[in-house]
Structure formats: structure tokens, C-alpha cells
PDB file of C-alpha atoms in Angstrom:
ATOM      1  CA  MET A 726      39.069 -63.803  59.905  1.00 43.00           C
ATOM      2  CA  LYS A 727      35.329 -63.060  60.153  1.00 43.00           C
ATOM      3  CA  LYS A 728      35.905 -61.080  63.372  1.00 43.00           C
ATOM      4  CA  LEU A 729      38.696 -59.129  61.698  1.00 40.00           C
ATOM      5  CA  LEU A 730      36.494 -58.280  58.711  1.00 39.00           C
ATOM      6  CA  ALA A 731      33.690 -57.229  61.058  1.00 39.00           C
ATOM      7  CA  LEU A 732      36.047 -54.925  62.953  1.00 39.00           C
ATOM      8  CA  ILE A 733      37.306 -53.391  59.708  1.00 38.00           C
ATOM      9  CA  THR A 734      33.721 -52.866  58.523  1.00 40.00           C
ATOM     10  CA  THR A 735      32.645 -51.339  61.819  1.00 41.00           C
ATOM     11  CA  PHE A 736      35.610 -48.944  61.809  1.00 40.00           C
ATOM     12  CA  ALA A 737      34.887 -47.884  58.241  1.00 42.00           C
ATOM     13  CA  LEU A 738      31.226 -47.220  58.992  1.00 44.00           C
ATOM     14  CA  SER A 739      32.002 -45.253  62.134  1.00 46.00           C
ATOM     15  CA  THR A 740      34.326 -43.060  60.068  1.00 50.00           C
ATOM     16  CA  SER A 741      31.926 -42.298  57.187  1.00 66.00           C
ATOM     17  CA  LEU A 742      30.064 -44.146  54.476  1.00 70.00           C
ATOM     18  CA  ILE A 743      31.601 -42.283  51.541  1.00 73.00           C
ATOM     19  CA  ALA A 744      34.865 -40.302  51.508  1.00 76.00           C
ATOM     20  CA  GLY A 745      34.119 -36.637  50.840  1.00 90.00           C
ATOM     21  CA  GLU A 746      30.428 -36.948  51.660  1.00 94.00           C
ATOM     22  CA  ILE A 747      28.470 -37.008  54.899  1.00 97.00           C
ATOM     23  CA  ILE A 748      24.854 -38.173  54.761  1.00 97.00           C
ATOM     24  CA  VAL A 749      22.443 -36.899  57.434  1.00 98.00           C
ATOM     25  CA  LYS A 750      18.750 -37.809  57.759  1.00 97.00           C
ATOM     26  CA  GLY A 751      15.947 -37.515  60.300  1.00 97.00           C
ATOM     27  CA  SER A 752      14.119 -34.847  62.284  1.00 96.00           C
ATOM     28  CA  ASP A 753      12.165 -32.277  60.276  1.00 94.00           C
ATOM     29  CA  THR A 754      12.465 -29.872  63.219  1.00 94.00           C
ATOM     30  CA  MET A 755      16.257 -29.952  62.762  1.00 97.00           C
ATOM     31  CA  LEU A 756      16.238 -29.918  58.953  1.00 96.00           C
ATOM     32  CA  ASN A 757      16.746 -26.191  58.332  1.00 95.00           C
ATOM     33  CA  LEU A 758      19.180 -25.927  61.239  1.00 97.00           C
ATOM     34  CA  VAL A 759      21.467 -28.745  60.072  1.00 98.00           C
ATOM     35  CA  GLN A 760      21.302 -27.521  56.472  1.00 97.00           C
ATOM     36  CA  ARG A 761      22.614 -24.143  57.676  1.00 97.00           C
ATOM     37  CA  LEU A 762      25.331 -25.908  59.701  1.00 98.00           C
ATOM     38  CA  ALA A 763      26.269 -27.897  56.597  1.00 98.00           C
ATOM     39  CA  GLU A 764      26.625 -24.657  54.634  1.00 97.00           C
ATOM     40  CA  GLY A 765      28.844 -23.224  57.358  1.00 97.00           C
ATOM     41  CA  PHE A 766      30.964 -26.384  57.405  1.00 97.00           C
ATOM     42  CA  ALA A 767      31.384 -26.223  53.620  1.00 95.00           C
ATOM     43  CA  ALA A 768      33.000 -22.819  54.018  1.00 94.00           C
ATOM     44  CA  VAL A 769      35.839 -24.355  56.053  1.00 93.00           C
ATOM     45  CA  ARG A 770      35.901 -27.887  54.544  1.00 91.00           C
ATOM     46  CA  GLY A 771      35.215 -27.444  50.865  1.00 90.00           C
ATOM     47  CA  ASP A 772      36.394 -31.017  50.236  1.00 92.00           C
ATOM     48  CA  VAL A 773      33.438 -32.507  52.121  1.00 95.00           C
ATOM     49  CA  THR A 774      29.767 -32.337  51.083  1.00 95.00           C
ATOM     50  CA  VAL A 775      27.101 -32.710  53.774  1.00 97.00           C
ATOM     51  CA  SER A 776      23.756 -33.955  52.385  1.00 97.00           C
ATOM     52  CA  VAL A 777      20.837 -33.350  54.765  1.00 98.00           C
ATOM     53  CA  ALA A 778      17.329 -34.820  54.475  1.00 97.00           C
ATOM     54  CA  GLY A 779      14.271 -34.866  56.779  1.00 94.00           C
ATOM     55  CA  GLY A 780      11.601 -37.524  57.066  1.00 93.00           C
ATOM     56  CA  GLY A 781      11.243 -37.563  60.856  1.00 94.00           C
ATOM     57  CA  SER A 782      13.339 -38.702  63.812  1.00 95.00           C
ATOM     58  CA  GLY A 783      12.129 -42.305  63.531  1.00 95.00           C
ATOM     59  CA  VAL A 784      13.164 -42.407  59.889  1.00 96.00           C
ATOM     60  CA  GLY A 785      16.620 -41.088  60.783  1.00 97.00           C
ATOM     61  CA  ILE A 786      17.145 -43.636  63.547  1.00 97.00           C
ATOM     62  CA  THR A 787      16.060 -46.448  61.230  1.00 97.00           C
ATOM     63  CA  ALA A 788      18.502 -45.154  58.614  1.00 98.00           C
ATOM     64  CA  ILE A 789      21.477 -45.228  61.025  1.00 98.00           C
ATOM     65  CA  THR A 790      20.415 -48.718  62.126  1.00 97.00           C
ATOM     66  CA  ASN A 791      20.411 -49.837  58.492  1.00 97.00           C
ATOM     67  CA  ARG A 792      23.830 -48.187  57.892  1.00 96.00           C
ATOM     68  CA  GLU A 793      22.316 -45.884  55.261  1.00 97.00           C
ATOM     69  CA  VAL A 794      23.527 -42.602  56.784  1.00 97.00           C
ATOM     70  CA  ASP A 795      26.454 -41.218  58.768  1.00 98.00           C
ATOM     71  CA  ILE A 796      24.328 -39.170  61.173  1.00 98.00           C
ATOM     72  CA  ALA A 797      20.701 -39.435  62.324  1.00 98.00           C
ATOM     73  CA  ASN A 798      18.975 -36.238  63.486  1.00 98.00           C
ATOM     74  CA  ALA A 799      16.401 -36.762  66.241  1.00 97.00           C
ATOM     75  CA  SER A 800      14.251 -34.338  68.218  1.00 95.00           C
ATOM     76  CA  ARG A 801      13.657 -37.065  70.816  1.00 96.00           C
ATOM     77  CA  ALA A 802      15.931 -39.506  72.582  1.00 96.00           C
ATOM     78  CA  ILE A 803      16.426 -42.898  70.971  1.00 97.00           C
ATOM     79  CA  LYS A 804      14.180 -45.574  72.524  1.00 96.00           C
ATOM     80  CA  SER A 805      15.549 -48.690  74.237  1.00 97.00           C
ATOM     81  CA  LYS A 806      13.889 -50.918  71.641  1.00 97.00           C
ATOM     82  CA  GLU A 807      15.585 -48.890  68.885  1.00 97.00           C
ATOM     83  CA  ILE A 808      18.963 -49.341  70.606  1.00 98.00           C
ATOM     84  CA  SER A 809      18.322 -53.100  70.771  1.00 97.00           C
ATOM     85  CA  ALA A 810      17.354 -53.192  67.089  1.00 97.00           C
ATOM     86  CA  ALA A 811      20.501 -51.270  66.154  1.00 97.00           C
ATOM     87  CA  ARG A 812      22.782 -53.507  68.204  1.00 97.00           C
ATOM     88  CA  ALA A 813      21.192 -56.563  66.605  1.00 97.00           C
ATOM     89  CA  GLN A 814      22.470 -55.141  63.306  1.00 95.00           C
ATOM     90  CA  GLY A 815      25.952 -54.566  64.758  1.00 97.00           C
ATOM     91  CA  VAL A 816      25.344 -50.804  65.045  1.00 97.00           C
ATOM     92  CA  ASN A 817      26.230 -48.923  68.251  1.00 97.00           C
ATOM     93  CA  PRO A 818      24.221 -45.643  68.441  1.00 98.00           C
ATOM     94  CA  VAL A 819      26.236 -42.847  70.070  1.00 98.00           C
ATOM     95  CA  GLU A 820      24.394 -39.701  71.197  1.00 98.00           C
ATOM     96  CA  ILE A 821      25.468 -36.062  70.831  1.00 98.00           C
ATOM     97  CA  VAL A 822      23.341 -33.002  71.728  1.00 98.00           C
ATOM     98  CA  ILE A 823      23.870 -30.131  69.274  1.00 98.00           C
ATOM     99  CA  ALA A 824      21.189 -27.629  70.408  1.00 98.00           C
ATOM    100  CA  LEU A 825      18.224 -27.048  72.716  1.00 97.00           C
ATOM    101  CA  ASP A 826      14.625 -26.389  71.679  1.00 97.00           C
ATOM    102  CA  GLY A 827      11.708 -24.887  73.548  1.00 96.00           C
ATOM    103  CA  LEU A 828       8.820 -26.680  71.847  1.00 97.00           C
ATOM    104  CA  ALA A 829       6.273 -23.913  71.264  1.00 97.00           C
ATOM    105  CA  VAL A 830       2.489 -24.287  71.483  1.00 98.00           C
ATOM    106  CA  ILE A 831       1.040 -21.768  69.037  1.00 98.00           C
ATOM    107  CA  VAL A 832      -2.392 -20.245  68.407  1.00 98.00           C
ATOM    108  CA  ASN A 833      -3.732 -17.757  65.884  1.00 98.00           C
ATOM    109  CA  SER A 834      -2.771 -14.192  66.799  1.00 97.00           C
ATOM    110  CA  LYS A 835      -6.511 -13.259  66.939  1.00 97.00           C
ATOM    111  CA  ASN A 836      -7.095 -15.810  69.688  1.00 98.00           C
ATOM    112  CA  PRO A 837      -7.143 -13.957  73.048  1.00 98.00           C
ATOM    113  CA  VAL A 838      -5.898 -17.011  74.996  1.00 98.00           C
ATOM    114  CA  LYS A 839      -2.305 -16.348  76.043  1.00 97.00           C
ATOM    115  CA  ASN A 840      -1.558 -18.856  78.806  1.00 97.00           C
ATOM    116  CA  LEU A 841      -2.273 -22.553  79.312  1.00 98.00           C
ATOM    117  CA  THR A 842      -1.027 -25.207  81.688  1.00 98.00           C
ATOM    118  CA  VAL A 843       0.522 -28.455  80.460  1.00 98.00           C
ATOM    119  CA  GLN A 844      -2.540 -30.262  81.820  1.00 98.00           C
ATOM    120  CA  GLN A 845      -4.926 -28.041  79.830  1.00 98.00           C
ATOM    121  CA  ILE A 846      -2.924 -28.515  76.629  1.00 98.00           C
ATOM    122  CA  GLY A 847      -2.918 -32.271  77.181  1.00 98.00           C
ATOM    123  CA  ALA A 848      -6.713 -32.284  77.679  1.00 98.00           C
ATOM    124  CA  ILE A 849      -7.118 -30.271  74.464  1.00 98.00           C
ATOM    125  CA  TYR A 850      -5.030 -32.750  72.459  1.00 98.00           C
ATOM    126  CA  ARG A 851      -6.763 -35.760  74.005  1.00 98.00           C
ATOM    127  CA  GLY A 852     -10.069 -34.267  72.853  1.00 98.00           C
ATOM    128  CA  GLU A 853     -11.403 -33.659  76.380  1.00 98.00           C
ATOM    129  CA  ILE A 854     -11.519 -29.867  75.853  1.00 98.00           C
ATOM    130  CA  LYS A 855     -13.075 -29.026  72.490  1.00 98.00           C
ATOM    131  CA  ASN A 856     -14.033 -25.341  72.682  1.00 98.00           C
ATOM    132  CA  TRP A 857     -11.829 -22.346  73.433  1.00 98.00           C
ATOM    133  CA  ASN A 858     -14.453 -21.009  75.879  1.00 98.00           C
ATOM    134  CA  GLU A 859     -13.495 -23.862  78.245  1.00 98.00           C
ATOM    135  CA  VAL A 860     -10.062 -22.249  78.756  1.00 98.00           C
ATOM    136  CA  GLY A 861     -11.044 -18.563  78.796  1.00 96.00           C
ATOM    137  CA  GLY A 862     -11.277 -17.981  75.063  1.00 97.00           C
ATOM    138  CA  PRO A 863     -14.075 -17.334  72.561  1.00 97.00           C
ATOM    139  CA  ASN A 864     -16.967 -19.684  71.799  1.00 98.00           C
ATOM    140  CA  LYS A 865     -15.069 -21.360  68.971  1.00 98.00           C
ATOM    141  CA  LYS A 866     -14.268 -24.985  68.178  1.00 98.00           C
ATOM    142  CA  ILE A 867     -10.637 -25.952  68.781  1.00 98.00           C
ATOM    143  CA  VAL A 868      -8.889 -27.320  65.694  1.00 98.00           C
ATOM    144  CA  LEU A 869      -5.875 -29.525  66.467  1.00 98.00           C
ATOM    145  CA  TYR A 870      -2.761 -29.541  64.327  1.00 98.00           C
ATOM    146  CA  GLY A 871       0.079 -31.972  65.016  1.00 97.00           C
ATOM    147  CA  ARG A 872       2.708 -34.186  63.397  1.00 96.00           C
ATOM    148  CA  GLN A 873       2.784 -37.733  62.044  1.00 93.00           C
ATOM    149  CA  PRO A 874       3.807 -40.701  64.235  1.00 94.00           C
ATOM    150  CA  ASN A 875       7.291 -40.939  62.634  1.00 90.00           C
ATOM    151  CA  SER A 876       8.062 -37.461  63.981  1.00 94.00           C
ATOM    152  CA  GLY A 877      10.157 -37.109  67.118  1.00 93.00           C
ATOM    153  CA  THR A 878       8.123 -34.039  67.993  1.00 95.00           C
ATOM    154  CA  PHE A 879       4.907 -36.126  67.770  1.00 96.00           C
ATOM    155  CA  VAL A 880       6.414 -38.604  70.250  1.00 95.00           C
ATOM    156  CA  PHE A 881       7.913 -35.989  72.604  1.00 96.00           C
ATOM    157  CA  PHE A 882       4.646 -34.044  72.796  1.00 97.00           C
ATOM    158  CA  ARG A 883       2.586 -37.211  73.334  1.00 97.00           C
ATOM    159  CA  GLU A 884       4.827 -38.359  76.191  1.00 96.00           C
ATOM    160  CA  GLU A 885       5.385 -34.997  77.888  1.00 96.00           C
ATOM    161  CA  VAL A 886       2.032 -33.272  77.328  1.00 98.00           C
ATOM    162  CA  VAL A 887      -0.744 -35.487  75.969  1.00 98.00           C
ATOM    163  CA  LYS A 888       0.083 -38.376  78.311  1.00 97.00           C
ATOM    164  CA  GLY A 889      -2.325 -40.599  76.392  1.00 97.00           C
ATOM    165  CA  GLU A 890      -3.560 -40.847  72.819  1.00 97.00           C
ATOM    166  CA  TYR A 891      -4.103 -37.909  70.530  1.00 98.00           C
ATOM    167  CA  ALA A 892      -7.719 -37.144  69.578  1.00 98.00           C
ATOM    168  CA  SER A 893      -8.567 -38.993  66.376  1.00 97.00           C
ATOM    169  CA  TYR A 894      -9.526 -35.747  64.660  1.00 97.00           C
ATOM    170  CA  MET A 895      -6.089 -34.132  65.060  1.00 98.00           C
ATOM    171  CA  ARG A 896      -4.860 -33.054  61.644  1.00 98.00           C
ATOM    172  CA  GLN A 897      -1.442 -34.630  61.038  1.00 97.00           C
ATOM    173  CA  MET A 898       0.856 -32.275  59.122  1.00 96.00           C
ATOM    174  CA  ASN A 899       4.068 -33.001  57.228  1.00 91.00           C
ATOM    175  CA  GLY A 900       6.288 -30.542  59.089  1.00 90.00           C
ATOM    176  CA  ASN A 901       6.626 -27.534  61.348  1.00 94.00           C
ATOM    177  CA  ALA A 902       6.154 -25.011  58.541  1.00 94.00           C
ATOM    178  CA  GLN A 903       2.821 -26.595  57.569  1.00 96.00           C
ATOM    179  CA  ILE A 904       1.572 -26.316  61.144  1.00 97.00           C
ATOM    180  CA  VAL A 905       2.587 -22.658  61.341  1.00 97.00           C
ATOM    181  CA  ASP A 906       0.771 -21.904  58.069  1.00 97.00           C
ATOM    182  CA  ALA A 907      -2.327 -23.829  59.174  1.00 98.00           C
ATOM    183  CA  VAL A 908      -2.625 -22.023  62.530  1.00 98.00           C
ATOM    184  CA  LYS A 909      -1.932 -18.683  60.863  1.00 97.00           C
ATOM    185  CA  ASN A 910      -5.010 -19.252  58.678  1.00 97.00           C
ATOM    186  CA  ASP A 911      -7.283 -20.776  61.332  1.00 98.00           C
ATOM    187  CA  GLU A 912      -8.566 -18.642  64.236  1.00 98.00           C
ATOM    188  CA  GLY A 913      -9.564 -21.830  66.083  1.00 98.00           C
ATOM    189  CA  GLY A 914      -6.265 -23.587  65.485  1.00 98.00           C
ATOM    190  CA  ILE A 915      -3.593 -24.768  67.917  1.00 98.00           C
ATOM    191  CA  GLY A 916      -0.309 -26.464  67.039  1.00 98.00           C
ATOM    192  CA  TYR A 917       3.159 -27.334  68.366  1.00 98.00           C
ATOM    193  CA  VAL A 918       6.401 -26.512  66.564  1.00 97.00           C
ATOM    194  CA  GLY A 919      10.109 -26.147  67.136  1.00 95.00           C
ATOM    195  CA  LEU A 920      11.345 -22.796  68.385  1.00 95.00           C
ATOM    196  CA  GLY A 921      13.214 -22.148  65.150  1.00 93.00           C
ATOM    197  CA  TYR A 922       9.940 -21.905  63.230  1.00 94.00           C
ATOM    198  CA  ILE A 923       8.183 -19.118  65.143  1.00 93.00           C
ATOM    199  CA  ARG A 924      10.592 -16.228  65.644  1.00 82.00           C
ATOM    200  CA  ASN A 925       9.434 -13.091  63.812  1.00 85.00           C
ATOM    201  CA  VAL A 926       6.477 -14.931  62.226  1.00 93.00           C
ATOM    202  CA  GLU A 927       3.303 -12.858  62.050  1.00 95.00           C
ATOM    203  CA  GLY A 928      -0.224 -14.269  62.428  1.00 97.00           C
ATOM    204  CA  ILE A 929       0.596 -16.699  65.239  1.00 98.00           C
ATOM    205  CA  ARG A 930       1.411 -16.385  68.951  1.00 96.00           C
ATOM    206  CA  PRO A 931       3.310 -18.834  71.165  1.00 97.00           C
ATOM    207  CA  LEU A 932       1.478 -19.514  74.423  1.00 98.00           C
ATOM    208  CA  ALA A 933       3.121 -19.038  77.781  1.00 98.00           C
ATOM    209  CA  VAL A 934       3.029 -22.470  79.450  1.00 98.00           C
ATOM    210  CA  ALA A 935       3.027 -23.465  83.136  1.00 98.00           C
ATOM    211  CA  LYS A 936       3.650 -26.902  84.620  1.00 96.00           C
ATOM    212  CA  SER A 937       0.479 -26.411  86.702  1.00 95.00           C
ATOM    213  CA  SER A 938      -1.918 -23.621  87.658  1.00 94.00           C
ATOM    214  CA  GLN A 939       0.269 -22.988  90.733  1.00 95.00           C
ATOM    215  CA  ASP A 940       3.380 -22.330  88.663  1.00 96.00           C
ATOM    216  CA  GLN A 941       4.626 -19.399  86.633  1.00 97.00           C
ATOM    217  CA  TYR A 942       3.601 -19.162  82.972  1.00 98.00           C
ATOM    218  CA  ILE A 943       6.720 -19.004  80.800  1.00 98.00           C
ATOM    219  CA  SER A 944       7.147 -18.065  77.141  1.00 97.00           C
ATOM    220  CA  PRO A 945       9.398 -20.222  74.930  1.00 96.00           C
ATOM    221  CA  LEU A 946      10.779 -16.950  73.546  1.00 95.00           C
ATOM    222  CA  ASN A 947      12.601 -16.426  76.851  1.00 94.00           C
ATOM    223  CA  GLU A 948      15.945 -18.028  75.985  1.00 94.00           C
ATOM    224  CA  ALA A 949      17.207 -18.041  79.557  1.00 95.00           C
ATOM    225  CA  ASP A 950      14.183 -20.087  80.684  1.00 97.00           C
ATOM    226  CA  VAL A 951      14.643 -22.583  77.849  1.00 96.00           C
ATOM    227  CA  LYS A 952      18.328 -22.928  78.753  1.00 94.00           C
ATOM    228  CA  SER A 953      17.628 -23.440  82.436  1.00 95.00           C
ATOM    229  CA  GLY A 954      14.788 -25.875  81.774  1.00 94.00           C
ATOM    230  CA  ALA A 955      12.272 -23.618  83.531  1.00 96.00           C
ATOM    231  CA  TYR A 956      10.185 -23.610  80.341  1.00 98.00           C
ATOM    232  CA  PRO A 957       8.211 -26.857  80.688  1.00 97.00           C
ATOM    233  CA  LEU A 958       8.727 -28.050  77.109  1.00 98.00           C
ATOM    234  CA  THR A 959      12.500 -27.636  76.832  1.00 97.00           C
ATOM    235  CA  ARG A 960      14.152 -30.537  74.993  1.00 97.00           C
ATOM    236  CA  PRO A 961      17.592 -31.432  73.604  1.00 97.00           C
ATOM    237  CA  LEU A 962      18.095 -31.918  69.859  1.00 98.00           C
ATOM    238  CA  TYR A 963      20.192 -35.032  69.182  1.00 98.00           C
ATOM    239  CA  GLN A 964      22.446 -36.539  66.577  1.00 98.00           C
ATOM    240  CA  TYR A 965      23.314 -40.247  66.539  1.00 98.00           C
ATOM    241  CA  THR A 966      26.314 -41.916  64.891  1.00 98.00           C
ATOM    242  CA  ASN A 967      27.366 -45.541  64.620  1.00 97.00           C
ATOM    243  CA  GLY A 968      30.062 -45.661  67.270  1.00 97.00           C
ATOM    244  CA  LYS A 969      32.149 -42.672  68.274  1.00 96.00           C
ATOM    245  CA  PRO A 970      32.338 -40.288  65.303  1.00 96.00           C
ATOM    246  CA  LYS A 971      35.657 -40.231  63.476  1.00 94.00           C
ATOM    247  CA  GLY A 972      37.262 -38.563  60.481  1.00 95.00           C
ATOM    248  CA  GLN A 973      35.137 -36.140  58.488  1.00 96.00           C
ATOM    249  CA  VAL A 974      32.011 -36.935  60.554  1.00 97.00           C
ATOM    250  CA  LEU A 975      33.885 -35.968  63.722  1.00 97.00           C
ATOM    251  CA  ASP A 976      35.075 -32.772  62.022  1.00 96.00           C
ATOM    252  CA  PHE A 977      31.489 -31.839  61.108  1.00 98.00           C
ATOM    253  CA  ILE A 978      30.137 -32.465  64.605  1.00 98.00           C
ATOM    254  CA  ARG A 979      33.007 -30.491  66.149  1.00 97.00           C
ATOM    255  CA  PHE A 980      32.102 -27.622  63.798  1.00 98.00           C
ATOM    256  CA  GLU A 981      28.436 -27.800  64.898  1.00 98.00           C
ATOM    257  CA  LEU A 982      29.530 -27.491  68.537  1.00 98.00           C
ATOM    258  CA  SER A 983      32.137 -24.790  67.903  1.00 97.00           C
ATOM    259  CA  PRO A 984      31.391 -21.109  68.690  1.00 97.00           C
ATOM    260  CA  GLU A 985      30.760 -20.581  64.970  1.00 97.00           C
ATOM    261  CA  GLY A 986      28.377 -23.535  64.797  1.00 98.00           C
ATOM    262  CA  GLN A 987      26.524 -22.558  67.968  1.00 98.00           C
ATOM    263  CA  LYS A 988      26.138 -19.029  66.589  1.00 98.00           C
ATOM    264  CA  ILE A 989      24.306 -20.595  63.619  1.00 98.00           C
ATOM    265  CA  VAL A 990      22.139 -22.534  66.105  1.00 98.00           C
ATOM    266  CA  GLU A 991      21.052 -19.231  67.666  1.00 96.00           C
ATOM    267  CA  GLU A 992      20.580 -17.516  64.305  1.00 96.00           C
ATOM    268  CA  GLU A 993      18.188 -20.334  63.356  1.00 96.00           C
ATOM    269  CA  GLY A 994      16.097 -19.585  66.439  1.00 94.00           C
ATOM    270  CA  PHE A 995      17.227 -22.457  68.659  1.00 96.00           C
ATOM    271  CA  VAL A 996      19.303 -22.318  71.853  1.00 97.00           C
ATOM    272  CA  ALA A 997      23.004 -23.157  72.216  1.00 97.00           C
ATOM    273  CA  VAL A 998      23.964 -26.221  74.262  1.00 97.00           C
ATOM    274  CA  THR A 999      24.490 -25.665  77.970  1.00 96.00           C
ATOM    275  CA  GLN A1000      27.470 -26.653  80.112  1.00 96.00           C
ATOM    276  CA  PRO A1001      26.176 -30.098  81.167  1.00 96.00           C
ATOM    277  CA  TYR A1002      25.721 -31.084  77.512  1.00 97.00           C
ATOM    278  CA  ILE A1003      29.092 -29.545  76.577  1.00 97.00           C
ATOM    279  CA  GLU A1004      30.744 -31.777  79.171  1.00 96.00           C
ATOM    280  CA  LYS A1005      28.773 -34.857  78.066  1.00 96.00           C
ATOM    281  CA  ASN A1006      29.630 -34.235  74.404  1.00 97.00           C
ATOM    282  CA  SER A1007      33.309 -33.717  75.239  1.00 95.00           C
ATOM    283  CA  LYS A1008      33.592 -37.182  76.772  1.00 93.00           C
ATOM    284  CA  ILE A1009      32.294 -38.682  73.520  1.00 92.00           C
ATOM    285  CA  LEU A1010      34.305 -36.551  71.128  1.00 92.00           C
ATOM    286  CA  GLN A1011      37.692 -36.564  72.863  1.00 85.00           C
TER     287      GLN A1011
END
């Protein structure tokens, strides 16, 4: 009987927590994007409300583990220890990729530095390079802006670029928009934000980034290079559900991945999923 009740509970949770409502929580980078997708979904499924909140990728993954939400947004892949914690709670995280991001490294538009390598950016964020004149810029102190540890972007950037610990003096900001505003008002500032937060924004400039000094410098504004992965800081944007999505949750995710949903992804400044992710998603959603 206990096993039967557990199966019934698991099925109900994999379908949705509340009939007529889908609860989504997690990545701040994905917040505006998924809110727009929710608005688009409401136009075709007026009987279902999608509530979207931020808080960071780690917060979203914890929420799906605690069965508090239907979908967790995450700008980084779930960690093995998080999968173990979820399974210990009887939760089976299932991964879907809904968009691609070219994480942009931004400086003030008055800063003449236009190109940096991943190694140089890492040295800047570790605190080993402290003045812009060490990388071809003016004699001006570098001011670091980044995210808090519960942010998936904080983790992705630390693992892919910093490759160590952030300098203790990095200013930890609440979200992408705060970093953009800070760098816009600080000629010595540098920050990292999702691609959806920089298009058509004045006062900042995304740097062209190269894997090494021997490689080509590539702008995150070049969509083809983000899609192909040639831009060094390309990353998938994930959603996690408890088991294969079903019912209204499945309908919402299918809308996100539909031509209409992917058009919204591009309108929000991110990049539509590529064929390998389309095929991977299809195996989960069929």
C-alpha cells in the first residue's frame, strides 16, 4: 500500500502541483525570458496561470527538490550532489534546454579595451590584474561586479573563467540588471551578464572574447557564433522537472520549444535551441 501511495504521489507531482497553475522558480538570468514565455502561453491556454519567480539557479533547484515548484530554471547544469539530494527526497530531476546564452563580459562604453582572453578575464576576477593599464587600457583601477553564490551565472563563470576563487573585493549584485546599471555608471567597471540584458543598451560594451591569445576574438552579439559554440562563453539555459513533464507542465514546455516560443526567446535577446538540443529534448518530451 505504501508503494502504491508513493507511486500515486510521484505521478501527481510530475504532472503539476496545483491544477490550473504552474509554479516556476530559479535563475534570475532567465526570469524575464520565462515571464514572457508565460505571457505567450496564457494567450493559448487561458485556463492555466504560470507564476514565475527568480532567486537564483540554486534556489530553483532546491525548490524542485523540496517539491515546492513544478519547474526549476537554471543557468547552469544541476550538480551531481544536487541530483543525489533530490533523489534522497524521492525527486527525479529531468533536464530540458529551452534556450542558449552567450554570457557577456561588459565594460563601460568609455573604456577603450575591446578584447580580452578568457585567461585575462579570469586573472582580473581572481584579483591578479587590478588596473586596466595591464591589459591595454587606461591607468584606472578595475572594479569587479558579479553575482551572489546562489546564482547559476556566478557558478558558471567561476568554473569556466575564474578557475579559482573570486577576489574578495568583487561587488556581489542581486541580478543582471544591477550589474548593467553599475558598469554603465563606473568607467572602471567590468561585469558579466546574460545576453538578454545587453542588446540595445547604451553606456556599456560587451567585450569580444578569445579562448587564448592565439584564437579569434568573438563578440557575444554574433548569434551564429553563440549557436555554434565558437563564442567561448556559450551556455545552455535549463529547466528541471520532477520526472518527465506531464499534463499542463508538458504543454507549457512544448510551447516554450515551439516556433512561437523560440521566437520569444530571440525577441528577449537569447538564442534559440540548436538541433542537438532539439533532439535531446524530443526524447524526453515524447
